[in-house]
CSV table of C-alpha atoms in Angstrom, one decimal:
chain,number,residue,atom,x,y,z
H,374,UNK,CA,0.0,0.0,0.0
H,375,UNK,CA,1.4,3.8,-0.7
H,376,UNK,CA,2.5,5.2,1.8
H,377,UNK,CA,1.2,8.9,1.2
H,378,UNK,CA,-0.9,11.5,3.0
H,379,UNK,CA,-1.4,13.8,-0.1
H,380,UNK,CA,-1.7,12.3,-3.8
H,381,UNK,CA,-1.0,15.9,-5.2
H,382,UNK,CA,0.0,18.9,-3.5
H,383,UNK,CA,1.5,22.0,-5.1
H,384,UNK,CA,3.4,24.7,-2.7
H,385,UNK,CA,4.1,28.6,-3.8
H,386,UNK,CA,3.3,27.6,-7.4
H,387,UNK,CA,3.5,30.5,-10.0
H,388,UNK,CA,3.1,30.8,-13.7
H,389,UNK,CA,3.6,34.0,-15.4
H,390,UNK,CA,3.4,34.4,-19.6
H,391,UNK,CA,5.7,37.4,-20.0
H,392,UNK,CA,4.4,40.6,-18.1
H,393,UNK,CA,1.5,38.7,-17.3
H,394,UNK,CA,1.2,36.6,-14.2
H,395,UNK,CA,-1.5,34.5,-14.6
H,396,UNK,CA,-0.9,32.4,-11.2
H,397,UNK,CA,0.0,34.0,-8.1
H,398,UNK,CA,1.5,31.6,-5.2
H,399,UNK,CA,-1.2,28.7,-5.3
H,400,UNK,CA,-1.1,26.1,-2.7
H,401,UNK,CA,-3.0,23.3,-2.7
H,402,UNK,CA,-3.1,19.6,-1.3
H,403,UNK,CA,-5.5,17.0,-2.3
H,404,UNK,CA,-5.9,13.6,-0.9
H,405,UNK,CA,-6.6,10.2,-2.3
H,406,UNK,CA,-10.6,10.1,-2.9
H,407,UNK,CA,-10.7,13.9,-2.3
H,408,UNK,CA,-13.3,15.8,-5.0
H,409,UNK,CA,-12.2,19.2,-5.5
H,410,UNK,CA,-13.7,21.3,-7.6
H,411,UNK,CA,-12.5,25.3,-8.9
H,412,UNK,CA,-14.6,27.5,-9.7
H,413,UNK,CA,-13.6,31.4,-10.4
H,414,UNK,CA,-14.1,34.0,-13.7
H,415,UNK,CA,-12.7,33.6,-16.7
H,416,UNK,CA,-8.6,34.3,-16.7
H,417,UNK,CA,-8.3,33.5,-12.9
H,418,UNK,CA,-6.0,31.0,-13.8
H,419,UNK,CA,-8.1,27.8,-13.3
H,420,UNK,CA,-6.8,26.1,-16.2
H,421,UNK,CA,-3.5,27.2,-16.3
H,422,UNK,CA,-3.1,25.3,-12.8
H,423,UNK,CA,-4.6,22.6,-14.7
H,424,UNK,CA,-2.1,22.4,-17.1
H,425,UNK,CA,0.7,23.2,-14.8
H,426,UNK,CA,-0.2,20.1,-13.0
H,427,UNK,CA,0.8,18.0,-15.9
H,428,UNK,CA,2.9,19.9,-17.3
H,429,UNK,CA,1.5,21.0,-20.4
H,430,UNK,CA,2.3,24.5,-18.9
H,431,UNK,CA,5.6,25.0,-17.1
H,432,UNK,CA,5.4,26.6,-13.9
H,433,UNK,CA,7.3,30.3,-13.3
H,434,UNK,CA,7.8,29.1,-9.7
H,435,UNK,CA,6.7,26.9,-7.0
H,436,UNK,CA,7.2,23.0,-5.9
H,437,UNK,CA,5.1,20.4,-7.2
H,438,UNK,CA,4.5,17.4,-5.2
H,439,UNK,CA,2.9,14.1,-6.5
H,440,UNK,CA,2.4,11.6,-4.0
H,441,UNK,CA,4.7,13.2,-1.3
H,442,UNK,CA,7.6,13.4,-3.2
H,443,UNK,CA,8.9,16.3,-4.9
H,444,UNK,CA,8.5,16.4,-9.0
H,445,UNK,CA,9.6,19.9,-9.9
H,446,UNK,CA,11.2,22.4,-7.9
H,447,UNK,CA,11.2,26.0,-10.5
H,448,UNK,CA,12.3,29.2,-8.9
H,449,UNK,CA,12.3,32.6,-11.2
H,450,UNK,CA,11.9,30.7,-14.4
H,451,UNK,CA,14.8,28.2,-13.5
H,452,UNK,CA,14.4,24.5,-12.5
H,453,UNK,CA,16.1,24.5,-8.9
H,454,UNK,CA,15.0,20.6,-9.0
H,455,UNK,CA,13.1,17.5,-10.4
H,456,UNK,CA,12.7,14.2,-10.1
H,457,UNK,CA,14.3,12.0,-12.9
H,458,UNK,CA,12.9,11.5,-16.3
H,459,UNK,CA,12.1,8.1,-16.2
H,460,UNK,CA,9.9,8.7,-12.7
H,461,UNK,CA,8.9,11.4,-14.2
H,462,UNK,CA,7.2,9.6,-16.9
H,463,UNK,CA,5.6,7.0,-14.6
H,464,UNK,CA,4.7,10.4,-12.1
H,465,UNK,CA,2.6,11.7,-15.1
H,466,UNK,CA,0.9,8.4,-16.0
H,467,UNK,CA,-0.9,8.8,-12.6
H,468,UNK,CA,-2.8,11.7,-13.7
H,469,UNK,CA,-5.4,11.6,-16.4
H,470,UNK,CA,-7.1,14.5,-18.1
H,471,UNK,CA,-9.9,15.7,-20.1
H,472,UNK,CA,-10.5,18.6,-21.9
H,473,UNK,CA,-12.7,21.2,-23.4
H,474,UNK,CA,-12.2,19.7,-26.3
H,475,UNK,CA,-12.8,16.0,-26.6
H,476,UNK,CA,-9.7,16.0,-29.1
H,477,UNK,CA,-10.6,12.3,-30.0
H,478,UNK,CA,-8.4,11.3,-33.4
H,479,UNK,CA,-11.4,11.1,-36.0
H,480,UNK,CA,-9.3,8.2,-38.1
H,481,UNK,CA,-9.7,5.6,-35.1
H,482,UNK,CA,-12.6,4.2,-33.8
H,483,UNK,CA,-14.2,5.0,-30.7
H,484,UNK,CA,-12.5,1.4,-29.1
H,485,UNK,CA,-9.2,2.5,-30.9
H,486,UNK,CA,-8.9,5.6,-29.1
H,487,UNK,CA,-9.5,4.5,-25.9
H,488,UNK,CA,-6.5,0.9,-26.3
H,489,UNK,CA,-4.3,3.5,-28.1
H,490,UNK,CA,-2.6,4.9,-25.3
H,491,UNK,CA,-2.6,1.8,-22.8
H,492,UNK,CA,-1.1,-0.6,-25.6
H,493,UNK,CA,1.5,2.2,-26.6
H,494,UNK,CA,2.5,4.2,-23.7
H,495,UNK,CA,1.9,1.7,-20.6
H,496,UNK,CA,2.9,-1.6,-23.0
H,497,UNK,CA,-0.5,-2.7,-22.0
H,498,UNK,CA,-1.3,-6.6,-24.1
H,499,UNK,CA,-3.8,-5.5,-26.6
H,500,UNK,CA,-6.6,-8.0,-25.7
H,501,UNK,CA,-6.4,-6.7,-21.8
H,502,UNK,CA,-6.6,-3.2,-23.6
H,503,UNK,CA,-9.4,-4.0,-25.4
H,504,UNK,CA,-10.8,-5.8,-22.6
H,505,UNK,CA,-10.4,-3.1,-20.2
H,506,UNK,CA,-11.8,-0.3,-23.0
H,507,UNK,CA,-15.1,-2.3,-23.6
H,508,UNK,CA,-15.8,-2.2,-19.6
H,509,UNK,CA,-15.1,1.2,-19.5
H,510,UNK,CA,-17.2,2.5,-22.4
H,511,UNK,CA,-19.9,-0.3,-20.8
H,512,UNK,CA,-19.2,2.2,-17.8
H,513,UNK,CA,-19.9,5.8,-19.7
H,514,UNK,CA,-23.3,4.5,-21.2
H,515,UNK,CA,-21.6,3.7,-24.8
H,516,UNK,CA,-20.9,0.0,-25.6
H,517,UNK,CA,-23.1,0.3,-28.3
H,518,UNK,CA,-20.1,2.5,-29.9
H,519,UNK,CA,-17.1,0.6,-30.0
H,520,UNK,CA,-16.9,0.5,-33.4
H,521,UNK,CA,-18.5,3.9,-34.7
H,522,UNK,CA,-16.2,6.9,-35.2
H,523,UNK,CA,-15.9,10.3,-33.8
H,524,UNK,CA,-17.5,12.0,-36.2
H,525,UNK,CA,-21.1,10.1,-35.6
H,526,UNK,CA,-21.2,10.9,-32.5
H,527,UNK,CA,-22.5,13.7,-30.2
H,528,UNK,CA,-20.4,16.0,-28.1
H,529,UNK,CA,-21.8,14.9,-24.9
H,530,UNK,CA,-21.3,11.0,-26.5
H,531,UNK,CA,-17.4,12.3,-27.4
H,532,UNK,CA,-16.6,13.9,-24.1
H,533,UNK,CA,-17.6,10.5,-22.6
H,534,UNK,CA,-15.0,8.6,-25.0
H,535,UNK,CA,-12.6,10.9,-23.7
H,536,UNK,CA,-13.3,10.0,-20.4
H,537,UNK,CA,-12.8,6.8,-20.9
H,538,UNK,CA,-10.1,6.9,-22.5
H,539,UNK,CA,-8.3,8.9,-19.9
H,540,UNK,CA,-9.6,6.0,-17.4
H,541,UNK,CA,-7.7,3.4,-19.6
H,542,UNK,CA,-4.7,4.2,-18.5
H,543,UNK,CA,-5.6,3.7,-14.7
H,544,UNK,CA,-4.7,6.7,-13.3
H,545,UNK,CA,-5.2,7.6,-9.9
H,546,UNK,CA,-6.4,10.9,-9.8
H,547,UNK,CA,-8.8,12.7,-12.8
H,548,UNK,CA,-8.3,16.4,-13.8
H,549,UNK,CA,-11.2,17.9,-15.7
H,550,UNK,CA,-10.9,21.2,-17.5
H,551,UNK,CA,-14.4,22.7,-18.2
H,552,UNK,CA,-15.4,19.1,-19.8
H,553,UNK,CA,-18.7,20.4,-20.1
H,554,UNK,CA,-18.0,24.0,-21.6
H,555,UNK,CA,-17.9,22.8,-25.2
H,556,UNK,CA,-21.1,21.2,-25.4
H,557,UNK,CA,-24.6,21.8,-26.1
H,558,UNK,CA,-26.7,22.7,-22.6
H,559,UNK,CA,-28.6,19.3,-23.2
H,560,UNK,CA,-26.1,17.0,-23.4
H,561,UNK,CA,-23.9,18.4,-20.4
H,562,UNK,CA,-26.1,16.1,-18.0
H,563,UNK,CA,-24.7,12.8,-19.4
H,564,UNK,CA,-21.2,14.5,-19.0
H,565,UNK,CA,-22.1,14.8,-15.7
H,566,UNK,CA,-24.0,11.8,-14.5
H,567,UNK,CA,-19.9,9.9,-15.3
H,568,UNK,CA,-18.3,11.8,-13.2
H,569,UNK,CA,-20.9,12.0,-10.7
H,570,UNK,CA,-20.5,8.0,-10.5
H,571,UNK,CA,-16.5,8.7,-10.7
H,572,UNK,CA,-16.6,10.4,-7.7
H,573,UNK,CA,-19.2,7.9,-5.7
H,574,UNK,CA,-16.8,5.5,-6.6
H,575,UNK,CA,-13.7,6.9,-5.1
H,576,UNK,CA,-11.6,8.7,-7.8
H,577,UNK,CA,-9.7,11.4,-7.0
H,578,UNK,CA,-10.6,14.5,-9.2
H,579,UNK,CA,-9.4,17.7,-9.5
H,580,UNK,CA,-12.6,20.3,-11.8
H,581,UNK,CA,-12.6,23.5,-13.1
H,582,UNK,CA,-16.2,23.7,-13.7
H,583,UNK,CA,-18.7,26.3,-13.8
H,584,UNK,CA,-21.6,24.2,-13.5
H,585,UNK,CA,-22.7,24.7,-9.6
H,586,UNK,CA,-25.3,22.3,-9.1
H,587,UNK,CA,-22.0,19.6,-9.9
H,588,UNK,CA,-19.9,21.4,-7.4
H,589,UNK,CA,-22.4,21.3,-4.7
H,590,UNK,CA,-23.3,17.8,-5.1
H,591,UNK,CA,-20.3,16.3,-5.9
H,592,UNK,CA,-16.9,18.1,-4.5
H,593,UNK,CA,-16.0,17.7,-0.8
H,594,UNK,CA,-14.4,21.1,-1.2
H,595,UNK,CA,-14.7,24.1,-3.5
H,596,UNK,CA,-11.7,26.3,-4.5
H,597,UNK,CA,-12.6,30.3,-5.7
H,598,UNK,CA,-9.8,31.2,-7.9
H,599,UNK,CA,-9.5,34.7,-8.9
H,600,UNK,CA,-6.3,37.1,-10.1
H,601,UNK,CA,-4.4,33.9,-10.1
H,602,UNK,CA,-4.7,33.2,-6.3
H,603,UNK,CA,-7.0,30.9,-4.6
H,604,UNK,CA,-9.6,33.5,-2.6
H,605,UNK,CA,-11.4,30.6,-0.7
H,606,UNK,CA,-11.6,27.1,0.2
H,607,UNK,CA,-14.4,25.3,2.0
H,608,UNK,CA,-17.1,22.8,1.7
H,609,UNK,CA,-19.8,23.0,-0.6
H,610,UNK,CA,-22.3,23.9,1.5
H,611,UNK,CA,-20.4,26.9,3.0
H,612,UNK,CA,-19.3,28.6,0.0
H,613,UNK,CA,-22.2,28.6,-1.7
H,614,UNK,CA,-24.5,29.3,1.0
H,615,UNK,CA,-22.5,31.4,3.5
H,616,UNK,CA,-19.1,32.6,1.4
H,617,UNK,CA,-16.4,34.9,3.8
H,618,UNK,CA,-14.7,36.4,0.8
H,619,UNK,CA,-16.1,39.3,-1.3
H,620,UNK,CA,-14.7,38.3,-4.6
H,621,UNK,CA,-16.5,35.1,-3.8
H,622,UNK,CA,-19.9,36.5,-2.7
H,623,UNK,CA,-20.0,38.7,-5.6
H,624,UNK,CA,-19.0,35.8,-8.3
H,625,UNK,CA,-21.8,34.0,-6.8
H,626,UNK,CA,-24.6,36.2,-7.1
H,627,UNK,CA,-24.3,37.1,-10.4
H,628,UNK,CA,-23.5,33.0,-11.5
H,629,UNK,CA,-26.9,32.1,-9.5
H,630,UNK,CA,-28.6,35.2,-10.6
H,631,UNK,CA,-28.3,34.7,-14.1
């Protein structure tokens, strides 16, 4: 058993493009089975800690923990320390992501772009690929789709493939970036009815989401990110019904007011 009191935890963590710095000393630990979901205006910086997490962004600054040991230590743009690139690699496999945009590849089949990644990154046997892909489109409502392709497919029905294919490469915690942003006001409930039954089943997840019916259901805390800096942490129930911070209180009531 890991021996581990956070899964992810990031420490002082900064990220500036240029002049402009989009994430101000964010500090944040999450524990295994923890739902945390951000929430915040547009350019807070909610997805850029996203991306930071798994490096698709670089951070300016800050220390990056993943399971309690120290992946990347970056100080004024320089990289003071990290871990090496081979546990690097295997550090990154833990954490699975889905995006805005489903970016499924529209030459493979809905079953081929969920084995692709097991059977070429983690050297998974192709029949336990396959194996594993059926159960977990079984799981997402779309067994029925194995063989279809992208393109005859919904956008609520594609976000779910990329679910699933995230899940196929059994990571242990799930970041979501707006998955539900991109898609048509009907079809966001099926998005959400996966991860709902993500969550009930234990999987650590990390949202930006702006759907707040989600976050108060599902997350055992909400994050309020604004100006690059987390303004507020708490459970559900108190940010949304009895929020301390201003920038918070006045997000809110225009979100719930519209």
């Amino acid at each position: 058993m890991d021996n581990y009191e956070y899964i992810l935890r990031t420490e002082h963590v900064s990220k500036s493009f240029g002049k402009l710095e989009v994430l101000k000393d964010v500090n944040l630990s999450v524990k295994k089975g923890e739902v945390m979901c951000i929430i915040g205006p547009s350019g807070a910086g909610k997805s850029t800690y996203l991306r930071s997490l798994n490096q698709l962004e670089t951070i300016t600054g800050g220390k990056i923990f993943i399971k309690d040991e120290l992946f990347l230590h970056r100080e004024n743009d320089k990289t003071i320390e990290r871990i090496d690139p081979v546990k690097q690699k295997e550090m990154l496999l833990e954490m699975g992501m889905v995006f805005q945009r489903f970016n499924l590849f529209p030459h493979l089949t809905v079953l081929d772009n969920v084995t692709l990644a097991p059977i070429n990154v983690r050297k998974m046997d192709k029949e336990e690929a396959r194996i594993i892909a059926l159960d977990l489109l079984r799981r997402v409502g779309l067994s029925d789709k194995a063989d279809e392709y992208p393109s005859r497919l919904s956008g609520g029905q594609q976000q779910r493939v990329a679910i699933a294919r995230a899940l196929a490469m059994q990571p242990e915690i799930m970041l979501f970036d707006e998955p539900t942003s991109a898609l048509d006001p009907e079809l966001v409930g099926e998005v959400l009815t996966v991860m709902k039954e993500l969550a009930n089943d234990g999987m650590t997840m990390l949202c930006v989401t702006h759907e707040m019916g989600f976050a108060r259901e599902v997350a055992d805390q909400v994050l309020f990110m604004s100006d690059g800096i987390i303004t507020e942490m708490a459970p559900p129930d108190v940010i949304f019904d009895n929020p301390k911070n201003p920038r918070t209180q006045s997000f809110l009531k225009s979100i719930l007011e519209s």
